[in-house]
Coordinates of C-alpha atoms in Angstrom, one line a residue:
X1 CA 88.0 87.7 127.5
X2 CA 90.9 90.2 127.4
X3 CA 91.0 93.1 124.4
X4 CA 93.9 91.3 122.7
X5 CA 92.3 88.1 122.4
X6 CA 90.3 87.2 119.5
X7 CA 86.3 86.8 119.4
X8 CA 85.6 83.1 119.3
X9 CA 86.1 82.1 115.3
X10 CA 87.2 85.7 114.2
X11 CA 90.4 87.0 113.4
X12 CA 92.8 89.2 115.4
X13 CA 91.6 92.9 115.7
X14 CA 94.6 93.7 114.4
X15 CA 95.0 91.7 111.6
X16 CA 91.9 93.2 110.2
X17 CA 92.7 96.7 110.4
X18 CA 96.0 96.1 109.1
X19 CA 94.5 94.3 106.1
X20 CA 92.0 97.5 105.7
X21 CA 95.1 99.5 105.7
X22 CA 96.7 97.4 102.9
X23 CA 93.9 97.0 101.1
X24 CA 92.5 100.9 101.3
X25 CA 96.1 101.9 100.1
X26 CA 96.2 99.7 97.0
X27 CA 92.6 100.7 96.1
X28 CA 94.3 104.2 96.6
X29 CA 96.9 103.7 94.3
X30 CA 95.0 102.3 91.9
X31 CA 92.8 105.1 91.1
X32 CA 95.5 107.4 91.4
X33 CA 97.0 105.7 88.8
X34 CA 93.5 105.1 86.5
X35 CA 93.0 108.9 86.9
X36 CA 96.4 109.7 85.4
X37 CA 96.1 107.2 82.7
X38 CA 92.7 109.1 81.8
X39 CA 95.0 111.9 81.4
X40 CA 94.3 113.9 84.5
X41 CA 97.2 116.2 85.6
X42 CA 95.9 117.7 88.9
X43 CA 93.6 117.0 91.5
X44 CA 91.5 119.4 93.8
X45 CA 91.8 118.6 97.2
X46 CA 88.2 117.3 97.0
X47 CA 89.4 115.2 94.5
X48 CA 91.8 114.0 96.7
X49 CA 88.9 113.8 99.6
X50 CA 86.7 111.4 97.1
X51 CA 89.6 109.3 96.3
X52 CA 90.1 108.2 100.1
X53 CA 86.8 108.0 100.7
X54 CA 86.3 105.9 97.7
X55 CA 89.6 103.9 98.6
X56 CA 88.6 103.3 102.6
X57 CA 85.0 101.9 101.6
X58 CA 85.8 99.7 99.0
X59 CA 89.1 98.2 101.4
X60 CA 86.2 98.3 104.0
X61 CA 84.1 95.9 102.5
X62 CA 87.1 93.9 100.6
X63 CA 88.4 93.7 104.5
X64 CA 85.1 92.3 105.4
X65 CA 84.7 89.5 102.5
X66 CA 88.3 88.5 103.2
X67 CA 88.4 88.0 106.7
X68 CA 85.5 85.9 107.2
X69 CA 87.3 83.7 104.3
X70 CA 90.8 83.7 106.6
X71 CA 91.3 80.5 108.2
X72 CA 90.7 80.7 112.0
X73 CA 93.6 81.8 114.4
X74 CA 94.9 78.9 116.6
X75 CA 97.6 77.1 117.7
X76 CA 98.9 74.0 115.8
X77 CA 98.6 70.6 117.3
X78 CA 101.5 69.5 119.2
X79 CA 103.5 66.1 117.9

């Protein structure tokens, strides 16, 4: 097995750290936006910190429900 392909009935490696990517950035963005609906006008840069942190586990673990619910990678049939 070579490092670009897949493990037998997974996804691409990097399909899933592109979805973790996506998924980190919206979760991101979201409490960004929740904090300055609460009416929050700055943020520390350990606020910041905890936001990311916050934002990369929760895309971790929404990375790992969705991939194993991703169809498996392969080719289409031919004809």
């Amino acid at each position: 097995m070579t490092p670009v392909d897949p493990p037998p009935g997974g996804q691409p490696r990097w399909l899933v750290v592109l979805l973790a990517a996506g998924l980190s950035l919206l979760v991101a963005a979201v409490l960004l936006l929740l904090l300055q609906l609460v009416g929050v006008e700055q943020i520390s840069l350990v606020g910041v910190l905890l936001v990311l942190v916050a934002a990369a586990v929760v895309g971790g673990y929404g990375t790992r429900a969705l991939a194993a619910r991703l169809p498996p990678v392969g080719r289409r049939p031919r004809g």
